[in-house]
Amino acid sequence: MTSLVRFACISDTHNEYDFPLPDADILLHSGDFTRNGTQGEVEIFLNWLKTLTQYRLKIIIVGNHESKRFHSRRQRRPKEINSAIEQLKSNVLLREQFGIVYLQDQSFTDPQTGFKFYGSGWLSEHCKKPDEIRTHWQQIPVDTDILLTHGPPSSILDKAPYTISLGCKELLKCVMNVQPKLHVFGHIHDAHGKHIENGTIFVNASICDRRYRPTQLPVIVDLEKTVMSTTNDVE
């Protein structure tokens, strides 16, 4: 029997929590949930997620503001940032008790819907060599249904005013090959919106605008699912 699964898509919330959240089955967050990536900010974010009991699952990735490389270039606290992200990786109770699933170069299959998720917070500017980012994107499984990345693919919801395309060309190649049902990202605050191409729904779900104000709304996406899975392992 065909049924609809509703997703609420958000990204780039940057310590802001005063914005409306729609009803949905699953919440997707594509990173930059902090400003400085500190352990205190991560804990506040996780505590907020725990209160969102209207969502059966909350699937999250990190963004550049949670990246050690990003902050080390700005002489901020790389050791503290690394510790905060390790907290996400090691806390298995988040999924078991609160339905919070953190993905970094990993897949997760939801047993209730059969959807296969893949999440990765990499950005091309964080890679030392041109081929490095391609290696990361080539890890995306071809049977991925829902893809979460922090940055956009090239030429899709990736332009700020008065700029050229800021998205990743290598990510675009991989997405066009995999053809997920839904690809959610953020990073470029000014490019908030939804776009459909080649059978994939692309969503720039940035909540904050260029001034880091939470002026943009979550994006709702409904997907049909007819086949149920029996596994829920993070791979």
GROMACS .gro file of C-alpha atoms in nm:
model
  235
    1MET     CA    1   0.000   0.000   0.000
    2THR     CA    2   0.133   0.341  -0.095
    3SER     CA    3   0.164   0.594   0.186
    4LEU     CA    4   0.309   0.942   0.224
    5VAL     CA    5   0.599   1.024   0.452
    6ARG     CA    6   0.637   1.392   0.542
    7PHE     CA    7   0.978   1.549   0.595
    8ALA     CA    8   1.050   1.883   0.761
    9CYS     CA    9   1.381   2.011   0.620
   10ILE     CA   10   1.598   2.264   0.804
   11SER     CA   11   1.962   2.373   0.798
   12ASP     CA   12   2.187   2.656   0.916
   13THR     CA   13   1.997   2.735   1.234
   14HIS     CA   14   2.312   2.873   1.404
   15ASN     CA   15   2.191   2.858   1.767
   16GLU     CA   16   1.853   3.004   1.672
   17TYR     CA   17   1.547   2.816   1.797
   18ASP     CA   18   1.267   3.070   1.772
   19PHE     CA   19   1.114   2.973   1.439
   20PRO     CA   20   0.802   2.773   1.353
   21LEU     CA   21   0.833   2.400   1.296
   22PRO     CA   22   0.574   2.217   1.086
   23ASP     CA   23   0.421   1.882   1.169
   24ALA     CA   24   0.600   1.597   0.993
   25ASP     CA   25   0.714   1.240   1.039
   26ILE     CA   26   1.088   1.301   1.012
   27LEU     CA   27   1.303   1.611   1.071
   28LEU     CA   28   1.614   1.657   0.856
   29HIS     CA   29   1.890   1.902   0.958
   30SER     CA   30   2.177   1.962   0.715
   31GLY     CA   31   2.429   2.116   0.952
   32ASP     CA   32   2.550   2.449   1.091
   33PHE     CA   33   2.334   2.415   1.400
   34THR     CA   34   2.594   2.617   1.597
   35ARG     CA   35   2.795   2.934   1.544
   36ASN     CA   36   3.126   2.825   1.697
   37GLY     CA   37   3.100   2.448   1.727
   38THR     CA   38   3.153   2.441   2.103
   39GLN     CA   39   3.046   2.157   2.326
   40GLY     CA   40   2.801   2.385   2.504
   41GLU     CA   41   2.634   2.480   2.176
   42VAL     CA   42   2.612   2.116   2.069
   43GLU     CA   43   2.455   2.020   2.402
   44ILE     CA   44   2.195   2.296   2.372
   45PHE     CA   45   2.113   2.178   2.021
   46LEU     CA   46   2.076   1.816   2.129
   47ASN     CA   47   1.856   1.914   2.423
   48TRP     CA   48   1.637   2.108   2.181
   49LEU     CA   49   1.611   1.809   1.950
   50LYS     CA   50   1.507   1.592   2.243
   51THR     CA   51   1.205   1.816   2.301
   52LEU     CA   52   1.082   1.770   1.942
   53THR     CA   53   0.876   1.463   2.021
   54GLN     CA   54   0.641   1.533   1.728
   55TYR     CA   55   0.907   1.382   1.498
   56ARG     CA   56   0.966   1.008   1.505
   57LEU     CA   57   1.320   1.059   1.372
   58LYS     CA   58   1.559   1.355   1.368
   59ILE     CA   59   1.840   1.294   1.119
   60ILE     CA   60   2.131   1.538   1.137
   61ILE     CA   61   2.474   1.610   0.990
   62VAL     CA   62   2.735   1.873   1.072
   63GLY     CA   63   2.829   2.182   0.873
   64ASN     CA   64   3.138   2.397   0.845
   65HIS     CA   65   3.056   2.575   1.173
   66GLU     CA   66   3.099   2.237   1.342
   67SER     CA   67   3.421   2.169   1.149
   68LYS     CA   68   3.762   2.168   1.317
   69ARG     CA   69   3.926   2.282   0.993
   70PHE     CA   70   3.691   2.579   0.960
   71HIS     CA   71   3.758   2.708   1.311
   72SER     CA   72   4.129   2.627   1.323
   73ARG     CA   73   4.177   2.866   1.031
   74ARG     CA   74   4.012   3.131   1.248
   75GLN     CA   75   4.220   3.044   1.555
   76ARG     CA   76   3.918   2.916   1.744
   77ARG     CA   77   3.901   2.609   1.968
   78PRO     CA   78   3.970   2.309   1.741
   79LYS     CA   79   4.018   2.064   2.031
   80GLU     CA   80   3.686   2.163   2.187
   81ILE     CA   81   3.509   2.140   1.852
   82ASN     CA   82   3.648   1.792   1.792
   83SER     CA   83   3.529   1.686   2.139
   84ALA     CA   84   3.178   1.816   2.072
   85ILE     CA   85   3.145   1.619   1.749
   86GLU     CA   86   3.285   1.306   1.911
   87GLN     CA   87   2.998   1.338   2.158
   88LEU     CA   88   2.756   1.302   1.867
   89LYS     CA   89   2.938   1.002   1.723
   90SER     CA   90   2.958   0.806   2.046
   91ASN     CA   91   2.615   0.872   2.197
   92VAL     CA   92   2.418   0.567   2.084
   93LEU     CA   93   2.138   0.652   2.327
   94LEU     CA   94   2.044   0.949   2.111
   95ARG     CA   95   1.891   0.717   1.853
   96GLU     CA   96   1.753   0.458   2.093
   97GLN     CA   97   1.584   0.702   2.331
   98PHE     CA   98   1.524   1.016   2.129
   99GLY     CA   99   1.523   0.914   1.762
  100ILE     CA  100   1.826   1.132   1.685
  101VAL     CA  101   2.046   0.987   1.409
  102TYR     CA  102   2.382   1.153   1.337
  103LEU     CA  103   2.543   1.067   1.004
  104GLN     CA  104   2.891   1.142   0.876
  105ASP     CA  105   2.983   0.944   0.565
  106GLN     CA  106   2.725   0.688   0.677
  107SER     CA  107   2.394   0.537   0.572
  108PHE     CA  108   2.088   0.469   0.783
  109THR     CA  109   1.783   0.270   0.675
  110ASP     CA  110   1.455   0.351   0.849
  111PRO     CA  111   1.269   0.024   0.911
  112GLN     CA  112   0.927   0.188   0.917
  113THR     CA  113   0.952   0.346   0.574
  114GLY     CA  114   1.236   0.159   0.405
  115PHE     CA  115   1.402   0.489   0.311
  116LYS     CA  116   1.781   0.478   0.297
  117PHE     CA  117   1.950   0.798   0.417
  118TYR     CA  118   2.309   0.905   0.361
  119GLY     CA  119   2.470   1.204   0.530
  120SER     CA  120   2.800   1.387   0.491
  121GLY     CA  121   2.908   1.733   0.602
  122TRP     CA  122   3.210   1.771   0.376
  123LEU     CA  123   3.272   2.089   0.175
  124SER     CA  124   3.518   2.122  -0.110
  125GLU     CA  125   3.693   2.419   0.057
  126HIS     CA  126   3.786   2.193   0.350
  127CYS     CA  127   3.974   1.950   0.126
  128LYS     CA  128   4.345   1.995   0.071
  129LYS     CA  129   4.354   1.830  -0.273
  130PRO     CA  130   4.105   1.859  -0.562
  131ASP     CA  131   4.051   1.483  -0.574
  132GLU     CA  132   3.975   1.457  -0.202
  133ILE     CA  133   3.617   1.581  -0.224
  134ARG     CA  134   3.546   1.348  -0.517
  135THR     CA  135   3.656   1.055  -0.302
  136HIS     CA  136   3.408   1.153  -0.033
  137TRP     CA  137   3.115   1.186  -0.273
  138GLN     CA  138   3.193   0.858  -0.442
  139GLN     CA  139   3.110   0.688  -0.112
  140ILE     CA  140   2.741   0.778  -0.154
  141PRO     CA  141   2.560   0.447  -0.216
  142VAL     CA  142   2.372   0.425  -0.544
  143ASP     CA  143   2.059   0.308  -0.362
  144THR     CA  144   2.038   0.620  -0.144
  145ASP     CA  145   1.684   0.760  -0.124
  146ILE     CA  146   1.750   1.071   0.082
  147LEU     CA  147   2.082   1.254   0.078
  148LEU     CA  148   2.192   1.513   0.333
  149THR     CA  149   2.499   1.726   0.260
  150HIS     CA  150   2.589   2.061   0.407
  151GLY     CA  151   2.677   2.234   0.084
  152PRO     CA  152   2.479   2.242  -0.241
  153PRO     CA  153   2.566   2.082  -0.573
  154SER     CA  154   2.687   2.315  -0.843
  155SER     CA  155   2.422   2.533  -1.013
  156ILE     CA  156   2.132   2.421  -0.790
  157LEU     CA  157   2.016   2.661  -0.516
  158ASP     CA  158   2.377   2.768  -0.466
  159LYS     CA  159   2.392   3.138  -0.554
  160ALA     CA  160   2.416   3.435  -0.322
  161PRO     CA  161   2.335   3.780  -0.467
  162TYR     CA  162   2.597   3.911  -0.706
  163THR     CA  163   2.795   3.586  -0.706
  164ILE     CA  164   2.854   3.298  -0.940
  165SER     CA  165   2.756   2.940  -0.864
  166LEU     CA  166   2.909   2.837  -0.530
  167GLY     CA  167   2.811   2.470  -0.525
  168CYS     CA  168   3.031   2.166  -0.570
  169LYS     CA  169   3.071   2.029  -0.924
  170GLU     CA  170   3.185   1.688  -0.800
  171LEU     CA  171   2.879   1.661  -0.576
  172LEU     CA  172   2.654   1.743  -0.872
  173LYS     CA  173   2.810   1.460  -1.075
  174CYS     CA  174   2.752   1.210  -0.795
  175VAL     CA  175   2.396   1.324  -0.728
  176MET     CA  176   2.304   1.298  -1.095
  177ASN     CA  177   2.444   0.946  -1.095
  178VAL     CA  178   2.272   0.833  -0.773
  179GLN     CA  179   1.945   1.020  -0.839
  180PRO     CA  180   1.812   1.024  -0.481
  181LYS     CA  181   1.449   1.108  -0.427
  182LEU     CA  182   1.546   1.401  -0.203
  183HIS     CA  183   1.868   1.598  -0.153
  184VAL     CA  184   1.872   1.841   0.141
  185PHE     CA  185   2.149   2.094   0.205
  186GLY     CA  186   2.210   2.452   0.318
  187HIS     CA  187   2.529   2.659   0.359
  188ILE     CA  188   2.431   2.930   0.107
  189HIS     CA  189   2.179   3.119   0.318
  190ASP     CA  190   2.049   3.334   0.033
  191ALA     CA  191   1.951   3.038  -0.186
  192HIS     CA  192   1.673   2.896   0.034
  193GLY     CA  193   1.408   2.708  -0.163
  194LYS     CA  194   1.309   2.393  -0.351
  195HIS     CA  195   1.396   2.276  -0.702
  196ILE     CA  196   1.314   1.957  -0.894
  197GLU     CA  197   1.553   1.822  -1.156
  198ASN     CA  198   1.621   1.481  -1.307
  199GLY     CA  199   1.369   1.320  -1.073
  200THR     CA  200   1.531   1.455  -0.755
  201ILE     CA  201   1.381   1.713  -0.520
  202PHE     CA  202   1.658   1.953  -0.416
  203VAL     CA  203   1.606   2.160  -0.101
  204ASN     CA  204   1.819   2.443   0.035
  205ALA     CA  205   1.675   2.444   0.385
  206SER     CA  206   1.873   2.732   0.538
  207ILE     CA  207   1.672   2.887   0.820
  208CYS     CA  208   1.902   3.184   0.883
  209ASP     CA  209   1.947   3.460   0.630
  210ARG     CA  210   2.279   3.625   0.547
  211ARG     CA  211   2.261   3.822   0.874
  212TYR     CA  212   2.209   3.504   1.073
  213ARG     CA  213   1.848   3.586   1.151
  214PRO     CA  214   1.597   3.296   1.146
  215THR     CA  215   1.373   3.453   0.883
  216GLN     CA  216   1.331   3.156   0.646
  217LEU     CA  217   1.084   2.874   0.694
  218PRO     CA  218   1.141   2.498   0.704
  219VAL     CA  219   1.071   2.325   0.374
  220ILE     CA  220   0.814   2.043   0.372
  221VAL     CA  221   0.853   1.748   0.136
  222ASP     CA  222   0.614   1.453   0.102
  223LEU     CA  223   0.745   1.129  -0.048
  224GLU     CA  224   0.567   0.808  -0.133
  225LYS     CA  225   0.700   0.482  -0.003
  226THR     CA  226   0.559   0.143  -0.085
  227VAL     CA  227   0.827  -0.106   0.023
  228MET     CA  228   0.912  -0.158   0.387
  229SER     CA  229   1.256  -0.257   0.514
  230THR     CA  230   1.344  -0.461   0.821
  231THR     CA  231   1.685  -0.313   0.904
  232ASN     CA  232   1.774   0.007   1.084
  233ASP     CA  233   2.150  -0.015   1.115
  234VAL     CA  234   2.383   0.279   1.065
  235GLU     CA  235   2.631   0.155   0.806
   0.00000   0.00000   0.00000
